[in-house]
């Protein structure tokens, strides 16, 4: 029997700047991609090396993208748009359908909108992750 986690029930939240920290859900997400980064390589090859040698550098958790139905009145999407304008580091929380979580900080880089004939208005948010990700 497989132990895979289904995506239905996925929740993405943006934190406020208050203490204590609380989160607001970003509604109607249709697709997500998170943590696409990788650690850098540090070349430590020297003249006595018989092949290239490397050490692992700092981990980079990369970026994340959320695709969603564009909802101008959704408090979570409003907070994401405000975060893009401010450029400030934000707290984020992901909750998967099995109740496991990932928390991290980052900033919202973009919020393009798309549409077409016989289509709804779609939006997306690109996030640059800054620092470590805590999985629980």
PDB file of C-alpha atoms in Angstrom, residues 13 16-18 25 28 30-31 34 36 38-39 66 75 89 99 102-103 105 108 111 113-114 116 128 133 136:
ATOM      1  CA  UNK A  13      -0.834  30.710   4.423  1.00  0.00           C
ATOM      2  CA  UNK A  16       1.209  38.735   9.636  1.00  0.00           C
ATOM      3  CA  UNK A  17       3.903  40.910  11.162  1.00  0.00           C
ATOM      4  CA  UNK A  18       2.224  40.855  14.569  1.00  0.00           C
ATOM      5  CA  UNK A  25      -4.970  31.372   4.131  1.00  0.00           C
ATOM      6  CA  UNK A  28      -8.410  28.778  -4.258  1.00  0.00           C
ATOM      7  CA  UNK A  30      -5.016  25.318  -8.158  1.00  0.00           C
ATOM      8  CA  UNK A  31      -1.377  24.267  -8.426  1.00  0.00           C
ATOM      9  CA  UNK A  34       7.901  24.706  -3.887  1.00  0.00           C
ATOM     10  CA  UNK A  36      13.204  24.037  -6.192  1.00  0.00           C
ATOM     11  CA  UNK A  38      19.802  23.286  -4.361  1.00  0.00           C
ATOM     12  CA  UNK A  39      23.038  23.708  -2.436  1.00  0.00           C
ATOM     13  CA  UNK A  66       1.321  29.272  -6.435  1.00  0.00           C
ATOM     14  CA  UNK A  75      -7.691  38.403   2.421  1.00  0.00           C
ATOM     15  CA  UNK A  89      10.410  39.239   4.176  1.00  0.00           C
ATOM     16  CA  UNK A  99      -1.400  17.648   8.510  1.00  0.00           C
ATOM     17  CA  UNK A 102       6.534  23.382   6.196  1.00  0.00           C
ATOM     18  CA  UNK A 103       7.257  26.874   7.515  1.00  0.00           C
ATOM     19  CA  UNK A 105      10.356  32.966   5.165  1.00  0.00           C
ATOM     20  CA  UNK A 108       6.754  37.772  -2.981  1.00  0.00           C
ATOM     21  CA  UNK A 111       1.824  38.367  -9.234  1.00  0.00           C
ATOM     22  CA  UNK A 113      -2.620  37.621 -14.081  1.00  0.00           C
ATOM     23  CA  UNK A 114      -3.776  35.761 -17.182  1.00  0.00           C
ATOM     24  CA  UNK A 116      -8.607  34.649 -22.361  1.00  0.00           C
ATOM     25  CA  UNK A 128      11.801  33.670  -3.234  1.00  0.00           C
ATOM     26  CA  UNK A 133      12.613  25.532   5.815  1.00  0.00           C
ATOM     27  CA  UNK A 136       7.111  19.113  10.861  1.00  0.00           C
TER      28      UNK A 136
END
